[in-house]
Coordinates of C-alpha atoms and ligand atoms in Angstrom, one line a residue:
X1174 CA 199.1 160.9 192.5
X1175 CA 199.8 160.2 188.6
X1176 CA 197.0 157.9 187.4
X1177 CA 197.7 155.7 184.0
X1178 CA 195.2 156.0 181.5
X1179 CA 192.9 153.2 181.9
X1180 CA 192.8 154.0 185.8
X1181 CA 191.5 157.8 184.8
X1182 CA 188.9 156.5 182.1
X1183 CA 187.5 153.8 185.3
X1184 CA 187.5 156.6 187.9
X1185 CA 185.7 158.9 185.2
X1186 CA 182.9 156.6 184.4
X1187 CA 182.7 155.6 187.4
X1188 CA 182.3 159.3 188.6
X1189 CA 179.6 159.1 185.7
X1190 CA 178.0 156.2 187.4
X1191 CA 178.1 157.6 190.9
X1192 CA 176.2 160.9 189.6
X1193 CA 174.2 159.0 187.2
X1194 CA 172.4 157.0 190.1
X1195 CA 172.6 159.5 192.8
X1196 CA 170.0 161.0 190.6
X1197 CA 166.0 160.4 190.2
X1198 CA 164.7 159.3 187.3
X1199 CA 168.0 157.9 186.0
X1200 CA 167.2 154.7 183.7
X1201 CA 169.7 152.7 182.2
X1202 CA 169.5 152.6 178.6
X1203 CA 166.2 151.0 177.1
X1204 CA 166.0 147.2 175.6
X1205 CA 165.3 148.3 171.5
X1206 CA 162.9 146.1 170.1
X1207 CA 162.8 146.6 166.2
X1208 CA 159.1 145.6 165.3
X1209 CA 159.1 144.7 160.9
X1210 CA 156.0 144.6 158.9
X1211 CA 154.8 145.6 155.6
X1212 CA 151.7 147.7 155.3
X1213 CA 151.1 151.0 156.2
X1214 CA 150.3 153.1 159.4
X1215 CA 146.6 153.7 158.4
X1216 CA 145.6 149.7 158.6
X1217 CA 144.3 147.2 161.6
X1218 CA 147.8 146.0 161.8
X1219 CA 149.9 149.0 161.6
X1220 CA 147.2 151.1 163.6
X1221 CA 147.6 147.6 166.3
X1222 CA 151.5 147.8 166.3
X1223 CA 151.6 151.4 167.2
X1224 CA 149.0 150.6 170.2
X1225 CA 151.2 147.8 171.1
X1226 CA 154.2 150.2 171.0
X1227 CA 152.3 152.5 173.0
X1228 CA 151.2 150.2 175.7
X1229 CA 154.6 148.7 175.8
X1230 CA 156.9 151.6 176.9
X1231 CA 153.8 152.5 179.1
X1232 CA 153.5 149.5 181.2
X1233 CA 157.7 149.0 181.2
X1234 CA 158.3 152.7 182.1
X1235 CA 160.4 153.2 179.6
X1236 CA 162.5 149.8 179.8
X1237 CA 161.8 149.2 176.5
X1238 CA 161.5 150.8 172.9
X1239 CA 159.6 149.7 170.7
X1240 CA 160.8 151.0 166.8
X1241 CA 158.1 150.1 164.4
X1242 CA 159.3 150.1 160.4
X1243 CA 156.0 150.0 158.9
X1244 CA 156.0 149.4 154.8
X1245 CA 158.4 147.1 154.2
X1246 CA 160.3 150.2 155.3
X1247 CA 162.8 148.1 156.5
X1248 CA 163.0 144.5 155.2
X1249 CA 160.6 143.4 152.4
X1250 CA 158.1 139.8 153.1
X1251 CA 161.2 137.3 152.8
X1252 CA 163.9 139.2 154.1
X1253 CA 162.2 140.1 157.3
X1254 CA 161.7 136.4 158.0
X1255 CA 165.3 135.8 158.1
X1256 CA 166.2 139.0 159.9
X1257 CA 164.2 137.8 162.6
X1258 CA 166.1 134.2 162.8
X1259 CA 169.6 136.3 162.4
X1260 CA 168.8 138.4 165.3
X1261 CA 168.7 141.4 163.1
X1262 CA 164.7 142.6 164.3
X1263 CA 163.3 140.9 166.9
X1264 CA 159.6 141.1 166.4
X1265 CA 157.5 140.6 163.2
X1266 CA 153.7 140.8 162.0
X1267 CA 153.7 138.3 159.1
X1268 CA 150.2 136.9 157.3
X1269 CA 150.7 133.2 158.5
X1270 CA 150.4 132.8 154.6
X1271 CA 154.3 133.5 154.9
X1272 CA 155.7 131.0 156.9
X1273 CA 156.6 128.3 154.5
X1274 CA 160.7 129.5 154.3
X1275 CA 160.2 128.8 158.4
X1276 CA 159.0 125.4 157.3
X1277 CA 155.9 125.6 159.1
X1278 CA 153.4 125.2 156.2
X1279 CA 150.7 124.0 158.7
X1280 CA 149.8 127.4 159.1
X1281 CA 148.5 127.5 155.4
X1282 CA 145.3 125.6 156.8
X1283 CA 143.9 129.0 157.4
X1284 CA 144.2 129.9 153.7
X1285 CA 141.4 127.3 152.6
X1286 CA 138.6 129.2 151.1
X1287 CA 135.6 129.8 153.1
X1288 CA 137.0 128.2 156.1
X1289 CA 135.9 130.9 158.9
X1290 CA 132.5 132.6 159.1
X1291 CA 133.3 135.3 160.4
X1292 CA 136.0 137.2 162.4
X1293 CA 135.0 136.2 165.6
X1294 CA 134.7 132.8 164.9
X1295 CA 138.5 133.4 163.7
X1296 CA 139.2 135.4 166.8
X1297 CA 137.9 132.8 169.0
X1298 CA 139.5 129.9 166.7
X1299 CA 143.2 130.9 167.4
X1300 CA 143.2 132.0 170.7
X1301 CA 142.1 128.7 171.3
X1302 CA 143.7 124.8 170.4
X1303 CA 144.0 125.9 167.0
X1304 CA 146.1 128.8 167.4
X1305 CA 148.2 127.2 170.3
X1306 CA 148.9 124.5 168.3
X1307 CA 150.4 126.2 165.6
X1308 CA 152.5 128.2 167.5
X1309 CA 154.0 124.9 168.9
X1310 CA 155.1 124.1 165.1
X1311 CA 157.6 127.6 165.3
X1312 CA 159.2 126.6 168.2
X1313 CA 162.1 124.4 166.7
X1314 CA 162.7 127.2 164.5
X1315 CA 163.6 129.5 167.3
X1316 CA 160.4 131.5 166.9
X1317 CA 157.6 132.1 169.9
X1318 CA 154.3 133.0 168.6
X1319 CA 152.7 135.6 171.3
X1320 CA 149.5 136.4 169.3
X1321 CA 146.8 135.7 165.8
X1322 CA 145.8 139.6 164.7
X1323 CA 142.8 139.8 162.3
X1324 CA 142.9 141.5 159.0
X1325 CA 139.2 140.4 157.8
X1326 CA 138.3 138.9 154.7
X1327 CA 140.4 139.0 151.0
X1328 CA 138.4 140.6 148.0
X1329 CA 139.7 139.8 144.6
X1330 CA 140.5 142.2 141.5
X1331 CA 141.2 142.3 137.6
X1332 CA 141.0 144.6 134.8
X1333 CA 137.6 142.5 133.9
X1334 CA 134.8 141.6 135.7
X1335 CA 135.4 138.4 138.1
X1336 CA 131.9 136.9 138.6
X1337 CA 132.3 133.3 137.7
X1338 CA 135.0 130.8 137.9
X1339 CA 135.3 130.8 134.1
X1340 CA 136.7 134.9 134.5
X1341 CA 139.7 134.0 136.5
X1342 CA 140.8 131.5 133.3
X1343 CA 144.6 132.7 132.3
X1344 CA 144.4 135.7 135.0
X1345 CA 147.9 136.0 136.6
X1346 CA 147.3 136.4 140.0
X1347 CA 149.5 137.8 142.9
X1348 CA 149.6 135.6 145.8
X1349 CA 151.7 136.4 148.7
X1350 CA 153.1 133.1 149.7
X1351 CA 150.8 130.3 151.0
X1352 CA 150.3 127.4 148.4
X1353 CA 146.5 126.9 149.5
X1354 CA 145.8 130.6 147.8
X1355 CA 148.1 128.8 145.0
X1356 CA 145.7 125.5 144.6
X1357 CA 142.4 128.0 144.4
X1358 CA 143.7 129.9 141.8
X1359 CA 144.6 126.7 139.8
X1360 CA 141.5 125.8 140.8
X1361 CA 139.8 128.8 138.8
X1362 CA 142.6 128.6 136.1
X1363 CA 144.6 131.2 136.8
X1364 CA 148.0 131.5 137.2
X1365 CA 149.1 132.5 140.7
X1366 CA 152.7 134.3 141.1
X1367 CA 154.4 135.1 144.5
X1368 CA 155.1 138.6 144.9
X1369 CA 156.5 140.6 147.9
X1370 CA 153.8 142.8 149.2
X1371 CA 156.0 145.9 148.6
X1372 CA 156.3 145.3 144.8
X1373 CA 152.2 144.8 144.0
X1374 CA 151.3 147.9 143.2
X1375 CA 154.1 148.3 140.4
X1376 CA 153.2 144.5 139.0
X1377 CA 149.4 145.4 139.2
X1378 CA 150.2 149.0 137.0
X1379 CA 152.5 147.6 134.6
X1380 CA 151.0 144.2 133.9
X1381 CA 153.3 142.1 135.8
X1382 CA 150.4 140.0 137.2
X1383 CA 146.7 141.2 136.3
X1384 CA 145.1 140.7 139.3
X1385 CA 145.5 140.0 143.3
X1386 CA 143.5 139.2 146.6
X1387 CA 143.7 141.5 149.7
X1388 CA 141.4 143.3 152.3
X1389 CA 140.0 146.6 151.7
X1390 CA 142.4 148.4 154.1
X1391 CA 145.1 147.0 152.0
X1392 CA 143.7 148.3 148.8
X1393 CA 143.2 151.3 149.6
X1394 CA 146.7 152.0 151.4
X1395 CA 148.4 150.5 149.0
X1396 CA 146.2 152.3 145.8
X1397 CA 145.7 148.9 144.3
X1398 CA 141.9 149.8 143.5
X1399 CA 143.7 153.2 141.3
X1400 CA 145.5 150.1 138.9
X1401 CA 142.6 147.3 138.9
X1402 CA 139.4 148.0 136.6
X1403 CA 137.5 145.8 138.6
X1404 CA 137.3 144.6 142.4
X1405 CA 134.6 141.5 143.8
X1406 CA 133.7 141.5 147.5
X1407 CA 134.1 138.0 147.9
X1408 CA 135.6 137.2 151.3
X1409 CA 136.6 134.1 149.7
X1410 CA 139.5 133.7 152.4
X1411 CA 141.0 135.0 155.7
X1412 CA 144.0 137.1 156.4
X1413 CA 145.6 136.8 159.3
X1414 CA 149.0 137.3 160.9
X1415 CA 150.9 136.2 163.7
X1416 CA 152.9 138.4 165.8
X1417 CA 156.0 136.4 166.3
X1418 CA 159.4 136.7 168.1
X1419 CA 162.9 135.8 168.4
X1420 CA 162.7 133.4 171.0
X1421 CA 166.4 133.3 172.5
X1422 CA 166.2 137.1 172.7
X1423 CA 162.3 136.6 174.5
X1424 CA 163.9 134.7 176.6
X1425 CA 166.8 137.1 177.5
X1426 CA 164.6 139.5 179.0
X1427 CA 163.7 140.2 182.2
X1428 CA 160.6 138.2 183.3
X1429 CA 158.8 141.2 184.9
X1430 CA 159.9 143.7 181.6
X1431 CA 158.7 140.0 179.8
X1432 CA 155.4 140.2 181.8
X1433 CA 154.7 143.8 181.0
X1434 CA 155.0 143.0 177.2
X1435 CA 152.6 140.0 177.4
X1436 CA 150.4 142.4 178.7
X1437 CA 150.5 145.1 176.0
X1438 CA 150.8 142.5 173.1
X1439 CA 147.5 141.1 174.8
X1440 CA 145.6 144.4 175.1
X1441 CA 147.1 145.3 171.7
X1442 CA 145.8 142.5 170.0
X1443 CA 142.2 142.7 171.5
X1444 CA 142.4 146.3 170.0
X1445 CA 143.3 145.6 166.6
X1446 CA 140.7 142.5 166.2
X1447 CA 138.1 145.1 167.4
X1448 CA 139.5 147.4 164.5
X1449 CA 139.8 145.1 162.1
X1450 CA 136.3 144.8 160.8
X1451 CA 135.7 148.4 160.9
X1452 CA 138.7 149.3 159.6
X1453 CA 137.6 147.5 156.5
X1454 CA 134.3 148.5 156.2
X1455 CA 134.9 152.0 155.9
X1456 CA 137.8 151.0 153.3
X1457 CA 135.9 149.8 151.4
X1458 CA 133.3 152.3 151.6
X1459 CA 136.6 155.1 150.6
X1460 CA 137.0 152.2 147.4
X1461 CA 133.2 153.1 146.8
X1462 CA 133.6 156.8 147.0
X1463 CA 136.9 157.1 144.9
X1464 CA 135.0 156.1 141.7
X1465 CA 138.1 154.2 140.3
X1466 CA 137.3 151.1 140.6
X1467 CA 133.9 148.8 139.9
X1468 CA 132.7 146.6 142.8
X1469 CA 131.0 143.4 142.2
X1470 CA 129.5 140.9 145.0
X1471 CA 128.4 137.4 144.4
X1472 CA 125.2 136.2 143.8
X1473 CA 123.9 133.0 145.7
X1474 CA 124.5 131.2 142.7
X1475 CA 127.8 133.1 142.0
X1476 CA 129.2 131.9 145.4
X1477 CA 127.8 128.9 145.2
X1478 CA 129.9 128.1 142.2
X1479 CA 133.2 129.5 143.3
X1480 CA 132.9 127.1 146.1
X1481 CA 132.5 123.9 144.2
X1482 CA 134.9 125.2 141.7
X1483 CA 137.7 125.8 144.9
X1484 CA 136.8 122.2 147.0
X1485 CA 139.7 120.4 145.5
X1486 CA 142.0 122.6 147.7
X1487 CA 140.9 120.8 150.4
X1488 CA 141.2 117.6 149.1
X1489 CA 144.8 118.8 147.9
X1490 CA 145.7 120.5 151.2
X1491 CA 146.1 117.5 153.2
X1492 CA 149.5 116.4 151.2
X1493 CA 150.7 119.8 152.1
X1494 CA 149.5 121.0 155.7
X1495 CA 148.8 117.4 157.0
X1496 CA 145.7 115.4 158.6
X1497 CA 146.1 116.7 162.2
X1498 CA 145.3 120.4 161.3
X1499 CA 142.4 119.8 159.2
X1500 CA 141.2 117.6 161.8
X1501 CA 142.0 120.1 164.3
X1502 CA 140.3 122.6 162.4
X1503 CA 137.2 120.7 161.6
X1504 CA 136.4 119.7 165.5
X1505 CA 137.1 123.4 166.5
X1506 CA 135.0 125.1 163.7
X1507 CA 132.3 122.5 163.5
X1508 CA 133.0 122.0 159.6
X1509 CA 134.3 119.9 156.9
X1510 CA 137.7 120.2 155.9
X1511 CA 137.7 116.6 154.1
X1512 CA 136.6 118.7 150.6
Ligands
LMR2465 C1 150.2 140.5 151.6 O1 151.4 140.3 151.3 O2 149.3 140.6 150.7 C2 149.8 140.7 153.0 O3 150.3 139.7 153.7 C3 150.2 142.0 153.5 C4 149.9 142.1 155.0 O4 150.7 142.0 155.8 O5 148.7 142.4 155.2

């Protein structure tokens, strides 16, 4: 028998096939889930996406990949946003202080100075109303939140001491999206500038901006301590992300492979915000040790001042994240958001 061409090339793969099943172990080829973010290995979120990524081929035997691009290795702050709404990556890590180009600027409301006491009060805070509430605001956009990581609390750093409000007058500070961190800069007199994460180091060295906020792990990954003169421990804000997904493609998976991920993202998370604190503390301690940089904490009085200098942001914020989350936020941390 003379078979065409296209008859040979079905009989081959399905020859293929036939083999292919007939033997153990065979797995058709994995779901690739391309996982963007944009610090490095060594910190409570990269050290939480490559526990996730663990976890997740674990508990799908293999159905799935994760590829994590840590670094902005991939795509930088605003380019990974729309990669994620293209289709391009599927899963991000984002600071929340980044979702204004998704048009949810709600999420800014955890940007106000001062607002959580501590991490677990943060934990606790968005697994709860808060934190489901938001992630209802991503939903029109095509975006499902699955879960609120913890990066601790933001120092802040110049080439000069940073002690009063007075210090910050003139400073141009990098901020990394969220126009709360914008308002309590003003606030101090600076002059806050929006720069990808992936582009601070250079600004920092060459002048660009003289100064930034961040956590210690970020610092010291990044070697922003090696280019600023002076760093204060002030925890004067949060940083926190949001692992978010394409939601059309969530939704195209299976819902027992879809199961198995909501279980490693929900391990993976508890993980990280164990980390997180740690992770910082013994940042900051390396800061400490490297001897390139001065570290200043706030007095009573200091603090004291930065807050009264900062409390119009929260008179501000209303106009731009609305009553109902500083309401929210108010009845869920017992506090004041009125300013
Ligand atoms: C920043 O841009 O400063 C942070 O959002 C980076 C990060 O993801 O921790």
């Amino acid at each position: 028998m003379k078979l065409s061409r296209r008859e040979f090339a079905v009989g081959l793969s399905a020859a293929a096939l036939a083999t292919a099943y007939g033997r153990p172990g065979w797995a058709q080829a994995p779901i690739v889930i391309k996982y963007s973010h944009v610090v490095a290995n060594d910190t409570p979120k990269g050290k939480g996406s490559l526990k996730f990524k663990e976890l997740a081929e674990k508990y799908t035997g293999g159905k799935v990949k994760i590829e994590v691009y840590p670094n902005s290795s991939l795509y930088k702050d605003k380019e990974e946003i729309e990669a994620l709404q293209l289709g391009s990556v599927q899963m991000l890590g984002p600071s929340t202080a980044k979702f204004a180009p998704l048009g949810a600027k709600e999420f800014e409301a955890l940007d106000l100075p001062w607002l959580f006491k501590d991490d677990a009060t943060y934990d606790k805070a968005m697994k709860g109303e808060i934190g489901k509430w938001l992630f209802k605001k991503l939903e029109p956009k095509g975006i499902s939140g699955l879960a609120y990581w913890d990066n601790g609390f933001h120092m802040v750093s110049s080439n000069r001491p940073l002690l009063n409000p007075a210090d910050f007058q003139g400073l141009k500070i990098r901020i990394s999206g969220s126009k709360i961190a914008d308002r309590y800069f003003r606030d101090v007199g600076s002059i806050p500038q929006i720069l990808a994460f992936s582009e601070v180091y250079q600004a920092l060295q060459t002048g660009v901006v003289d100064g930034c906020e961040n956590t210690a792990s970020n610092y010291v990954t990044q070697k922003f301590h090696e280019v600023q003169k002076h760093i204060t421990v002030s925890y004067h804000a949060h940083l926190q992300y949001a692992v978010i997904v394409n939601s059309k493609f969530w939704g195209s998976l299976p819902g027992d492979v879809r199961a198995q991920l909501d279980k490693a993202m929900a391990e993976a998370t508890d993980y990280t915000n164990s980390i997180a604190q740690k992770e910082n503390d013994d940042a900051l301690e390396e800061i400490k040790k490297s001897g390139k940089t001065e570290l200043h904490y706030l007095n009573d009085a200091q603090k004291k001042a930065w807050q009264t200098a900062m409390a119009p942001t929260y008179k501000w914020a209303k106009g731009r994240v609305g009553q109902e989350i500083l309401d929210l936020l108010a009845k869920e941390l017992d506090i004041k958001t009125t300013g």
